[in-house]
Coordinates of C-alpha atoms in Angstrom, one line a residue:
Chain A
M63 CA -6.0 49.9 -22.8
E64 CA -4.9 48.5 -26.0
Y65 CA -6.8 45.1 -25.4
P66 CA -10.0 45.6 -23.6
K67 CA -11.6 42.5 -23.9
L68 CA -8.9 41.2 -21.2
Y69 CA -11.4 42.9 -18.7
E70 CA -14.2 40.6 -19.7
P71 CA -13.5 37.6 -17.8
G72 CA -13.3 39.5 -14.5
Q73 CA -16.5 41.6 -15.0
L74 CA -18.6 38.2 -15.8
N75 CA -17.4 36.4 -12.9
L76 CA -15.5 33.8 -15.1
L77 CA -13.0 33.0 -12.6
F78 CA -14.3 32.8 -9.3
N79 CA -17.6 30.9 -9.7
K80 CA -19.2 27.9 -8.4
R81 CA -17.6 25.6 -10.8
E82 CA -14.1 27.1 -10.2
F83 CA -15.0 26.2 -6.7
F84 CA -15.8 22.5 -6.9
I85 CA -12.7 22.1 -9.0
C86 CA -10.8 23.4 -6.5
I87 CA -12.2 21.1 -4.1
A88 CA -11.7 18.2 -6.1
Q89 CA -8.3 18.9 -6.6
G90 CA -7.8 19.5 -2.8
I91 CA -9.5 16.0 -2.2
Y92 CA -7.5 14.3 -4.8
T93 CA -3.9 15.6 -3.2
S94 CA -5.0 15.0 0.2
V95 CA -5.9 11.3 -0.5
V96 CA -2.6 10.9 -2.7
L97 CA -0.6 12.6 0.2
F98 CA -1.9 10.4 3.0
F99 CA -1.9 7.0 1.1
V100 CA 1.3 7.0 -0.5
P101 CA 3.5 7.5 2.8
Y102 CA 1.1 5.0 4.6
A103 CA 1.7 2.3 1.8
V104 CA 5.6 2.9 1.6
L105 CA 6.3 3.6 5.4
S106 CA 4.2 0.6 6.9
D107 CA 6.8 -1.8 5.7
A108 CA 9.8 0.2 5.3
T109 CA 12.9 -0.1 7.8
Q110 CA 16.3 1.8 7.7
S111 CA 19.4 0.4 6.5
T112 CA 20.2 -0.2 10.2
G113 CA 17.3 -2.4 10.5
E114 CA 15.0 0.0 12.8
P115 CA 11.6 0.1 11.1
L116 CA 10.1 3.3 9.9
A117 CA 6.6 2.6 10.6
D118 CA 6.3 4.8 13.7
Y119 CA 4.2 7.8 13.9
Q120 CA 6.6 10.6 14.1
T121 CA 8.6 9.5 10.9
F122 CA 5.2 9.4 9.2
A123 CA 4.1 12.6 10.6
V124 CA 7.4 14.4 9.2
T125 CA 7.2 12.6 5.8
T126 CA 3.5 13.7 5.2
A127 CA 4.1 17.1 6.3
T128 CA 7.2 17.7 4.2
A129 CA 5.2 16.3 1.2
L130 CA 2.5 18.4 1.6
V131 CA 4.9 21.4 2.1
I132 CA 6.9 20.7 -1.1
V133 CA 3.6 19.8 -3.3
V134 CA 1.8 23.2 -2.2
S135 CA 5.0 25.0 -2.9
V136 CA 5.3 23.4 -6.7
Q137 CA 1.7 24.2 -7.0
I138 CA 2.1 27.8 -6.2
A139 CA 5.4 27.7 -8.6
L140 CA 3.2 26.7 -11.4
D141 CA 0.6 29.2 -10.9
T142 CA 2.8 32.2 -10.6
G143 CA 2.8 34.0 -13.8
F144 CA 5.7 36.3 -13.2
W145 CA 8.7 35.8 -11.1
T146 CA 10.1 38.9 -9.5
V147 CA 12.7 38.7 -7.0
I148 CA 10.1 39.1 -4.1
N149 CA 8.1 35.7 -5.5
H150 CA 11.5 33.9 -5.2
V151 CA 12.1 35.2 -1.8
F152 CA 8.7 34.0 -0.5
V153 CA 8.5 30.8 -2.2
W154 CA 12.1 29.5 -1.5
G155 CA 11.9 31.4 1.8
S156 CA 8.6 29.6 2.9
L157 CA 10.2 26.3 2.3
G158 CA 13.4 27.4 4.0
C159 CA 11.2 28.5 6.8
Y160 CA 9.3 25.2 7.5
F161 CA 12.4 23.1 7.5
T162 CA 14.1 25.5 10.1
I163 CA 11.2 25.8 12.3
M164 CA 10.9 21.9 12.2
F165 CA 14.3 21.3 12.8
A166 CA 14.0 23.8 15.8
M167 CA 11.1 22.3 17.2
H168 CA 12.7 18.9 17.0
S169 CA 15.8 20.1 18.9
Q170 CA 17.2 18.8 21.9
T171 CA 17.1 22.4 23.4
L172 CA 13.4 22.8 23.4
F173 CA 13.0 19.1 24.7
I174 CA 14.9 19.9 27.6
I175 CA 12.8 22.7 28.6
F176 CA 9.5 21.4 27.8
P177 CA 9.6 17.4 27.3
N178 CA 6.1 16.9 27.4
Q179 CA 5.5 19.5 24.6
F180 CA 8.3 18.8 22.2
H181 CA 8.5 14.9 22.2
F182 CA 9.3 14.9 18.5
V183 CA 12.8 15.4 19.6
G184 CA 15.7 14.0 16.8
R185 CA 12.9 12.8 14.6
S186 CA 13.5 15.2 11.4
H187 CA 17.3 14.9 11.5
S188 CA 16.9 11.0 11.4
T189 CA 13.7 10.6 9.3
L190 CA 15.1 13.3 6.5
L191 CA 18.5 11.3 6.4
Q192 CA 16.5 8.0 4.9
P193 CA 16.4 7.7 1.1
V194 CA 13.3 6.0 1.3
V195 CA 11.4 9.1 2.7
W196 CA 12.5 11.4 0.0
L197 CA 11.9 8.7 -2.7
T198 CA 8.4 8.7 -1.1
I199 CA 8.1 12.7 -1.1
A200 CA 9.4 12.5 -4.8
L201 CA 6.7 10.0 -5.8
A202 CA 3.8 12.0 -3.8
T203 CA 4.8 15.1 -5.6
V204 CA 4.9 13.7 -8.9
I205 CA 1.5 11.8 -8.6
C206 CA -0.2 15.2 -7.3
I207 CA 1.4 17.8 -9.9
V208 CA 1.2 15.8 -13.1
P209 CA -2.4 15.7 -13.7
V210 CA -2.6 19.5 -12.9
L211 CA 0.2 20.4 -15.6
A212 CA -1.8 17.9 -18.0
F213 CA -5.0 19.6 -17.3
R214 CA -3.4 23.2 -17.6
F215 CA -1.5 22.4 -21.0
L216 CA -4.8 21.0 -22.3
K217 CA -6.9 24.0 -21.6
L218 CA -4.0 26.2 -22.8
D219 CA -3.7 24.5 -26.0
L220 CA -7.4 23.6 -26.9
K221 CA -9.0 26.8 -25.3
P222 CA -6.6 29.4 -25.0
Q223 CA -7.8 32.5 -23.2
L224 CA -7.3 35.7 -24.9
S225 CA -4.6 36.7 -22.4
D226 CA -2.6 33.8 -23.5
T227 CA -2.4 34.1 -27.0
L228 CA -1.6 37.6 -26.5
V229 CA 1.5 36.8 -24.3
R230 CA 2.6 34.2 -27.0
Q231 CA 2.4 37.0 -29.8
K232 CA 4.5 39.0 -27.6
K233 CA 6.8 36.6 -27.1
R234 CA 7.2 36.2 -31.1
K235 CA 7.9 39.8 -31.6
P236 CA 11.3 41.3 -30.8
V237 CA 11.1 42.3 -27.2
G238 CA 11.3 45.9 -27.7
R239 CA 9.5 46.5 -24.5
S240 CA 9.6 44.6 -21.5
M241 CA 7.1 42.3 -20.4
G242 CA 4.8 45.1 -19.5
G243 CA 2.6 45.0 -16.2
V244 CA 5.0 43.1 -14.5
R245 CA 3.9 41.9 -10.9
G246 CA 5.4 43.1 -7.7
G247 CA 2.8 41.6 -5.4
V248 CA 2.7 38.5 -3.5
G249 CA -0.7 37.7 -3.1
S250 CA -1.2 37.7 -6.8
V251 CA -0.2 34.6 -7.6
S252 CA -3.6 33.8 -9.5
E253 CA -4.0 36.8 -10.9
G254 CA -0.7 36.7 -13.1
R255 CA -2.5 34.4 -15.5
L256 CA -5.0 36.8 -16.7
G257 CA -4.1 40.1 -15.9
A258 CA -0.4 41.4 -16.0
R259 CA 0.4 40.2 -19.1
G260 CA -1.0 42.8 -21.1
S261 CA 1.5 45.2 -22.4
S262 CA 0.4 48.3 -20.8
R263 CA 2.8 49.6 -18.2
R264 CA 0.2 50.6 -15.7
S265 CA -0.3 48.4 -12.8
G266 CA -2.1 45.1 -13.1
Y267 CA -4.5 46.1 -10.3
A268 CA -6.9 47.0 -13.1
F269 CA -7.4 43.5 -13.8
A270 CA -7.9 42.4 -10.1
H271 CA -10.7 40.2 -9.2
Q272 CA -13.3 40.9 -7.0
E273 CA -13.6 39.2 -3.6
G274 CA -12.6 35.7 -4.4
F275 CA -14.5 32.7 -3.1
G276 CA -15.3 34.2 0.4
E277 CA -18.2 35.9 -1.2
L278 CA -19.5 33.0 -2.9
I279 CA -19.5 30.9 0.1
T280 CA -21.0 33.2 2.7
S281 CA -23.3 35.1 0.5
G282 CA -24.7 33.0 -2.5
K283 CA -24.8 35.8 -4.6
N284 CA -22.5 34.4 -6.8
M285 CA -24.5 34.3 -9.8
R286 CA -24.8 38.0 -10.1
L287 CA -22.5 40.5 -11.0
S288 CA -20.7 42.0 -8.2
S289 CA -21.7 45.5 -8.0
L290 CA -18.2 46.4 -6.5
A291 CA -16.4 45.5 -9.6
L292 CA -18.6 47.2 -11.9
A293 CA -18.9 50.3 -9.7
T294 CA -15.1 51.0 -10.1
F295 CA -15.0 50.3 -13.7
A296 CA -18.1 51.3 -15.1
S297 CA -18.1 54.6 -13.4
R298 CA -18.0 56.5 -17.0
H299 CA -20.3 54.4 -18.7
S300 CA -24.2 54.7 -18.6
S301 CA -26.5 52.4 -16.9
S302 CA -27.4 50.8 -20.3
W303 CA -24.1 49.5 -20.7
I304 CA -24.5 47.8 -17.4
D305 CA -27.5 46.3 -18.4
T306 CA -26.5 44.9 -21.7
L307 CA -23.8 43.4 -20.1
R308 CA -26.1 41.8 -17.5
K309 CA -28.4 40.3 -20.2
K310 CA -25.3 39.0 -22.0
K311 CA -23.8 37.5 -18.9
H312 CA -27.2 36.0 -18.2
I313 CA -27.5 34.4 -21.6
S314 CA -23.9 33.2 -21.5
F315 CA -24.6 31.4 -18.1
T316 CA -27.7 29.8 -19.3
H317 CA -26.2 28.4 -22.4
S318 CA -22.6 27.4 -21.9
Q319 CA -19.9 27.1 -19.4
T320 CA -17.1 27.7 -21.2
Y321 CA -15.3 31.0 -21.2
T322 CA -14.3 31.5 -24.4
I323 CA -14.6 35.2 -25.3
S324 CA -16.4 35.3 -28.7
Y325 CA -18.8 38.1 -28.6
S326 CA -18.0 41.7 -28.6
I327 CA -19.5 44.0 -26.2
S328 CA -20.2 47.7 -27.6
P329 CA -19.0 49.8 -24.8
N330 CA -20.3 53.1 -25.8
Q331 CA -24.3 53.0 -25.9
H332 CA -25.2 56.7 -24.8
Chain B
M150 CA 13.3 70.9 -6.6
A151 CA 10.8 67.8 -7.6
K152 CA 10.2 67.7 -3.8
E153 CA 8.7 71.3 -3.4
K154 CA 6.5 70.6 -6.5
A155 CA 5.2 67.4 -5.1
N156 CA 4.5 68.8 -1.8
S157 CA 1.7 70.8 -3.1
G158 CA -0.8 70.6 -6.0
P159 CA -2.7 67.7 -7.4
L160 CA 0.3 65.4 -7.8
A161 CA 1.3 65.7 -4.2
R162 CA 0.8 62.1 -3.1
R163 CA 2.1 60.5 -6.5
P164 CA 4.4 57.5 -5.4
D165 CA 8.2 57.4 -6.4
N166 CA 9.1 56.3 -9.7
S167 CA 11.0 53.5 -8.7
A168 CA 10.9 49.9 -10.1
F169 CA 9.3 48.3 -7.3
K170 CA 6.7 51.0 -6.5
Q171 CA 5.7 51.1 -10.2
Q172 CA 5.8 47.3 -10.6
R173 CA 8.5 47.3 -13.3
L174 CA 10.6 44.5 -11.4
P175 CA 12.6 42.3 -14.1
A176 CA 10.7 38.8 -14.0
W177 CA 10.9 35.8 -15.7
S178 CA 7.6 34.6 -16.9
P179 CA 7.5 30.7 -17.8
M180 CA 4.8 29.6 -20.2
L181 CA 3.2 26.2 -20.7
T182 CA 4.0 25.6 -24.4
A183 CA 4.0 22.4 -25.9
N184 CA 7.7 22.4 -26.6
T185 CA 8.4 22.5 -22.8
V186 CA 5.6 20.6 -21.4
L187 CA 5.7 17.5 -23.5
P188 CA 9.4 16.6 -23.4
F189 CA 9.1 17.1 -19.6
F190 CA 6.3 14.8 -19.3
Y191 CA 8.7 12.1 -21.4
C192 CA 11.5 12.8 -19.4
M193 CA 9.4 12.3 -16.3
A194 CA 8.3 9.0 -17.3
V195 CA 11.6 7.7 -18.4
L196 CA 13.0 8.7 -14.7
C197 CA 10.2 7.1 -12.9
M198 CA 10.5 3.9 -14.9
L199 CA 14.3 3.9 -14.3
L200 CA 13.9 4.5 -10.7
G201 CA 11.4 2.0 -10.3
V202 CA 13.5 -0.7 -12.1
W203 CA 16.5 0.2 -10.0
L204 CA 14.4 -0.3 -6.7
L205 CA 12.9 -3.4 -7.8
V206 CA 16.3 -4.9 -8.4
T207 CA 17.5 -3.8 -5.1
V208 CA 14.7 -5.3 -3.4
Q209 CA 14.9 -8.5 -4.9
N210 CA 18.3 -8.8 -3.1
T211 CA 16.3 -9.0 0.1
Q212 CA 14.8 -11.9 2.2
E213 CA 12.2 -11.9 4.4
L214 CA 10.4 -14.6 6.5
K215 CA 7.2 -14.0 8.6
L216 CA 6.0 -16.4 10.9
D217 CA 2.6 -16.3 12.7
Y218 CA 2.9 -17.9 16.0
T219 CA -0.4 -16.9 17.8
E220 CA -1.4 -20.4 17.7
A221 CA 1.1 -22.4 15.6
G222 CA 2.8 -25.2 17.0
T223 CA 2.6 -25.9 20.8
C224 CA 1.8 -22.3 21.4
N225 CA -2.3 -23.0 21.0
A226 CA -1.7 -24.5 24.5
C227 CA -0.4 -20.8 25.7
F228 CA -2.9 -19.2 23.9
A229 CA -5.7 -20.9 25.6
K230 CA -4.0 -20.2 28.8
R231 CA -3.7 -16.5 28.4
E232 CA -7.2 -16.3 27.6
N233 CA -7.9 -16.1 31.3
A234 CA -6.6 -13.2 32.8
S235 CA -6.2 -14.8 36.4
N236 CA -3.3 -16.9 35.0
A237 CA -1.5 -13.9 33.9
L238 CA 1.3 -14.5 36.2
Q239 CA 1.9 -17.9 35.4
P240 CA 4.9 -18.4 32.7
C241 CA 3.9 -20.3 29.6
N242 CA 6.7 -21.7 27.1
C243 CA 6.3 -23.0 23.5
T244 CA 8.2 -24.0 20.6
V245 CA 7.7 -23.2 16.7
V246 CA 9.5 -25.2 14.2
F247 CA 10.4 -23.8 10.7
P248 CA 12.7 -24.2 8.0
I249 CA 14.9 -22.0 6.2
E250 CA 15.4 -22.6 2.5
K251 CA 17.6 -19.8 1.1
A252 CA 20.4 -18.9 3.2
F253 CA 20.1 -15.3 4.6
K254 CA 23.2 -13.6 3.7
G255 CA 24.5 -10.4 5.5
N256 CA 22.9 -8.8 8.5
V257 CA 19.9 -10.3 9.6
F258 CA 17.2 -8.6 12.0
F259 CA 14.8 -10.1 14.0
Y260 CA 11.4 -8.4 14.6
Y261 CA 8.2 -9.0 16.5
G262 CA 5.1 -8.3 15.0
L263 CA 1.6 -7.2 15.9
R264 CA -1.4 -6.8 14.1
N265 CA -4.6 -5.2 14.9
F266 CA -2.7 -3.1 17.9
H267 CA -3.8 0.2 17.6
Q268 CA -1.0 2.0 19.0
N269 CA -1.6 5.1 17.2
L270 CA -5.2 5.4 19.5
R271 CA -4.9 9.2 20.2
R272 CA -6.0 8.7 24.1
Y273 CA -3.5 5.8 24.3
M274 CA -0.8 8.1 22.8
D275 CA -1.4 10.9 25.1
S276 CA -1.4 8.5 28.0
R277 CA 2.6 8.7 29.2
D278 CA 4.8 11.4 31.0
D279 CA 7.9 12.1 28.8
A280 CA 9.3 14.5 31.7
Q281 CA 9.4 11.4 33.9
M282 CA 11.3 9.3 31.3
V283 CA 13.7 12.0 31.1
G284 CA 14.4 11.6 35.0
R285 CA 13.0 14.5 36.8
K286 CA 12.5 13.6 40.1
K287 CA 9.4 15.7 40.4
N288 CA 7.4 13.9 37.7
L289 CA 8.8 10.7 39.0
K290 CA 7.0 11.4 42.4
S291 CA 3.9 12.9 40.8
P292 CA 3.4 11.7 37.2
S293 CA 1.3 13.8 35.0
T294 CA -2.4 13.3 35.1
Y295 CA -2.5 12.1 31.3
C296 CA -1.5 8.9 32.5
E297 CA -4.7 8.5 34.4
P298 CA -5.8 5.5 35.3
F299 CA -2.2 4.2 35.3
E300 CA -0.9 6.9 37.1
K301 CA -1.0 5.5 40.7
D302 CA -1.4 1.9 42.1
E303 CA -3.9 0.9 44.8
N304 CA -1.5 2.0 47.5
G305 CA -1.3 5.5 46.1
L306 CA 2.3 5.0 45.2
P307 CA 3.2 6.8 41.8
I308 CA 3.8 4.1 39.0
A309 CA 7.1 4.6 37.2
P310 CA 7.0 4.6 34.1
C311 CA 3.2 5.9 34.1
G312 CA 1.0 5.6 31.3
A313 CA -1.1 3.1 29.1
V314 CA 1.8 3.0 26.6
A315 CA 4.3 1.6 29.3
N316 CA 1.7 -0.8 30.7
S317 CA 1.1 -2.6 27.6
I318 CA 4.5 -3.4 27.1
F319 CA 5.2 -6.4 24.6
N320 CA 6.6 -9.0 27.1
D321 CA 7.3 -12.2 24.9
S322 CA 10.8 -13.4 24.7
F323 CA 12.3 -15.4 22.0
T324 CA 15.4 -17.7 21.8
L325 CA 16.2 -18.7 18.1
V326 CA 17.8 -22.1 17.9
Y327 CA 19.4 -23.7 14.6
H328 CA 19.5 -27.5 14.3
G329 CA 22.3 -28.4 12.0
S330 CA 22.8 -31.0 9.6
K331 CA 24.4 -33.2 12.2
G332 CA 22.0 -33.0 14.7
S333 CA 23.6 -30.5 16.9
T334 CA 21.5 -27.8 18.3
I335 CA 22.9 -24.3 18.5
H336 CA 21.3 -21.1 20.2
V337 CA 21.5 -18.3 17.7
P338 CA 23.2 -15.3 19.2
L339 CA 21.5 -11.8 18.8
Y340 CA 22.4 -8.5 19.8
R341 CA 19.9 -7.0 22.0
S342 CA 21.5 -3.6 22.1
G343 CA 21.7 -1.1 19.5
L344 CA 18.2 -1.4 18.7
T345 CA 17.2 2.5 19.3
W346 CA 17.6 5.8 17.8
Y347 CA 20.3 7.6 19.1
T348 CA 18.3 10.4 20.3
D349 CA 16.0 8.1 21.8
K350 CA 18.6 6.2 24.1
N351 CA 20.6 9.2 25.1
I352 CA 18.3 12.4 25.3
K353 CA 14.8 11.3 25.2
Y354 CA 15.0 8.6 28.2
R355 CA 17.2 9.1 30.9
N356 CA 17.3 7.4 34.1
P357 CA 16.7 9.5 37.4
K358 CA 19.8 10.2 39.5
F359 CA 20.5 8.5 42.4
V360 CA 22.6 9.1 45.6
V361 CA 26.2 7.9 44.6
G362 CA 27.9 5.3 46.6
A363 CA 24.4 4.0 48.1
L364 CA 24.1 0.2 47.3
Q365 CA 21.7 -1.0 44.9
E366 CA 21.8 2.3 43.1
Y367 CA 18.9 1.7 40.7
P368 CA 16.2 0.6 43.3
N369 CA 17.3 3.6 45.4
A370 CA 16.6 5.9 42.4
F371 CA 13.3 4.6 42.1
A372 CA 12.5 4.3 45.5
G373 CA 8.9 5.3 46.4
T374 CA 7.5 4.3 43.0
A375 CA 5.5 1.2 42.3
K376 CA 5.8 -1.0 39.0
P377 CA 3.1 -0.5 36.3
L378 CA -0.3 -2.9 37.1
Y379 CA 0.4 -5.4 34.0
W380 CA 4.2 -5.8 34.3
H381 CA 5.8 -8.9 36.1
K382 CA 8.9 -7.0 37.4
P383 CA 9.5 -3.4 38.4
V384 CA 11.3 -1.0 35.9
Y385 CA 14.8 -1.3 37.3
E386 CA 14.9 -5.2 37.1
L387 CA 14.6 -5.1 33.5
D388 CA 18.2 -6.1 32.7
P389 CA 19.8 -6.0 36.4
H390 CA 23.0 -7.2 34.7
N391 CA 23.8 -4.3 32.7
P392 CA 23.2 -1.0 34.1
D393 CA 23.3 0.3 30.6
N394 CA 19.9 -1.2 29.8
N395 CA 18.0 -1.1 32.9
G396 CA 15.7 1.4 34.0
F397 CA 14.1 3.6 31.7
I398 CA 16.7 3.3 29.2
N399 CA 15.9 -0.4 28.6
E400 CA 16.0 -1.0 25.0
D401 CA 13.2 -2.9 24.6
L402 CA 11.0 -0.3 26.5
I403 CA 12.1 2.4 24.4
V404 CA 11.2 0.4 21.0
W405 CA 7.9 -0.1 22.5
M406 CA 7.4 3.3 23.5
R407 CA 8.1 4.6 20.1
E408 CA 4.2 4.2 19.1
A409 CA 3.8 2.6 15.8
A410 CA 1.3 4.7 13.0
F411 CA -0.5 1.7 11.9
P412 CA -2.3 -1.2 13.5
N413 CA -0.1 -3.8 11.6
F414 CA 3.6 -3.2 13.0
K415 CA 6.6 -4.8 13.5
K416 CA 9.4 -3.8 16.1
L417 CA 13.0 -4.8 16.6
Y418 CA 13.6 -7.3 18.8
G419 CA 17.5 -8.2 18.0
I420 CA 20.4 -8.1 15.3
L421 CA 22.3 -11.5 14.2
N422 CA 25.6 -11.7 16.2
R423 CA 27.7 -13.1 13.2
V424 CA 31.1 -13.3 15.4
S425 CA 30.9 -16.9 15.6
E426 CA 30.3 -20.0 13.3
P427 CA 28.2 -21.0 11.5
F428 CA 26.7 -17.5 11.4
T429 CA 29.5 -15.4 10.0
E430 CA 27.8 -15.1 6.7
G431 CA 24.4 -14.9 8.0
L432 CA 21.6 -17.5 8.7
P433 CA 22.6 -20.8 6.9
V434 CA 19.9 -23.1 5.3
G435 CA 18.3 -25.6 7.6
N436 CA 15.6 -26.0 10.3
Y437 CA 15.2 -23.7 12.8
S438 CA 12.8 -23.5 16.0
I439 CA 12.0 -20.5 18.3
E440 CA 11.4 -21.0 22.0
I441 CA 9.0 -18.6 23.2
S442 CA 7.9 -17.1 26.2
Y443 CA 4.6 -16.5 25.5
N444 CA 2.9 -13.7 27.7
F445 CA 1.1 -11.0 25.8
P446 CA -2.6 -11.9 25.2
V447 CA -4.2 -11.0 22.2
Q448 CA -7.2 -12.5 22.0
Y449 CA -9.0 -9.4 23.7
F450 CA -8.3 -7.4 20.3
R451 CA -8.6 -10.1 18.0
G452 CA -4.9 -9.6 16.9
R453 CA -2.2 -11.8 15.7
K454 CA 1.4 -12.1 16.9
E455 CA 4.3 -12.9 14.6
V456 CA 8.0 -13.0 14.0
V457 CA 9.8 -11.6 11.1
L458 CA 13.6 -12.0 9.9
T459 CA 14.8 -10.1 7.1
T460 CA 17.7 -8.7 5.4
V461 CA 18.6 -5.2 4.5
T462 CA 20.0 -3.2 1.7
W463 CA 20.7 0.7 1.8
F464 CA 17.0 0.8 0.8
G465 CA 15.6 -0.8 3.8
G466 CA 14.1 -4.3 4.4
Q467 CA 11.6 -5.5 1.5
N468 CA 9.2 -3.3 0.5
H469 CA 7.7 -3.8 -3.0
F470 CA 5.2 -0.9 -3.0
L471 CA 7.8 2.0 -3.8
P472 CA 9.5 0.2 -7.0
I473 CA 6.0 -0.9 -8.1
A474 CA 4.3 2.4 -7.8
Y475 CA 7.4 4.1 -9.6
L476 CA 6.8 1.8 -12.5
V477 CA 3.2 2.2 -12.5
T478 CA 3.3 6.2 -12.2
G479 CA 6.0 6.3 -15.1
G480 CA 3.8 4.0 -17.2
L481 CA 0.8 6.3 -16.6
I482 CA 2.9 9.4 -17.3
L483 CA 4.1 7.9 -20.6
L484 CA 0.5 7.2 -21.4
L485 CA -0.5 10.6 -20.7
A486 CA 2.3 12.1 -22.6
V487 CA 1.4 10.3 -25.8
I488 CA -2.0 11.5 -25.5
L489 CA -1.4 14.8 -25.0
T490 CA 1.1 14.5 -27.8
V491 CA -1.9 13.3 -30.1
I492 CA -4.0 15.9 -28.9
W493 CA -1.6 18.6 -29.6
W494 CA -0.8 17.4 -33.0
K495 CA -4.5 16.9 -34.1
F496 CA -6.4 19.6 -32.0
G497 CA -4.1 22.5 -30.9
K498 CA -4.8 26.0 -31.4
D499 CA -1.2 27.5 -30.7
G500 CA -2.4 31.1 -32.0
K501 CA -2.1 30.6 -35.4
N502 CA -5.8 30.1 -36.2
M503 CA -7.4 32.0 -33.2
K504 CA -9.3 35.0 -34.4
E505 CA -8.7 38.0 -32.5

């Protein structure tokens, strides 16, 4: 509880609101367009070094799917704030799983049992040996990830959140204590940025957000503070504090869309 | 001791004090600071540009010649003839003449190309029976219902190979002729095997087994089936002289059955045979003509037919998109890196001027 201000973005619903949702959608559309058109443009004229053309449906499918899995894994890796053993296992493990399952599905054994269902036999073995395919996947990854990196860097540089400056300060001090609330959980990739970088050795659950985008989409009460978040946190505060918070939040959303933490909240108004 | 105490009292269900359960696992936490991101961008830009230059140089060494023969030369007569479906069984031959100005050095590949033919249509792609093509007797006699309406002919006999994909096989054939400087006319020899992927030829397509010792083995294996509706001859007569290229394992059939992903595609027809003169180094300079047996009608879908001749490198044929894309991406990343550096220098807040 050294830095109570770190709790603010969660309370003020700054991280899962409509604007973030549309930014996510826009990034998804951009990535999809890149992942389709780059392999399309490359493979429509490409041939192997043995002369056979690479423009067939199954090569295109394997290339696009592999590029997709790699881009998503890189994106997750960018989002992961704390790389514990579990994170490593799941990120590299999911990549490995993808390749294993793909090779298994394209194997001759399954084709012999069910020829009509597994008719991609031999595809991945031949396709993934072509340098053109890997160059295409690399190009698609670079085109998808570089804008994300640039935006993150700009955001960090121009409008650093309190948690980020905190981590920078800590990195400058000698590391007497370890990086505190380290994350052991797998599903916590998007929370790492905000919460767990506090120096508290308590679990990072205190910084956990509320329900995420599901609530936003299905119910439309996205502009109001979720009662769940307030109930867990504000149990020992009076209702007047909650009212003050609500009013301030309403003001902040009507005036600006940024999430700089610049005003203070006085918590004890009994 | 600790256990007895933990079994009762207010601390009975406290989790263990292990690193895993108390979330104290050692972790690496990367951060996007200026001294990691900006060098990364510059490196990436340089890498992309080098790769683009290298690929461009490689691609410049390949040569490609495309020839649209739908209505070229004497083929416009055949084009008009094929408009009428009742002429479908009548043969039509035509010739197209073209020059090669720069010799094709190395292995030369001969492709036929189609434009505006959507082999990637979903219903078309489903209209095949892979179990039949792998030689199962049961599917030979009763093909899958996905092949409708190309499953049985009008007499009720099952069609082998069934489906729309096999039915629409490309049936033009080509003979390339070289007109030497001394007026000689030499047929260019082409390998018509080795066109397919290994797994296609040996695993995915197999002929049904026949009774050993019976005369005329191939027709025997396909007894009780009919040829597809649009074909001129049945599947066991595709290459009667070569049992390794007859029936379902015929290379032209296998090449056609591998559906293309896009409406404008090319498929391999033959590879230059460089055993004899004057083709030991590739295709020499001179005038060439192609004699075409023109069967495939493209008017119905407003398509075009073409012939492509290329040489290849380790990178494949002539494919300018990838090197140019790498160069453009490298340039854009460099621009972005410069802009980010300027912004970081002038406006960056790296914590020194942030008020707590």
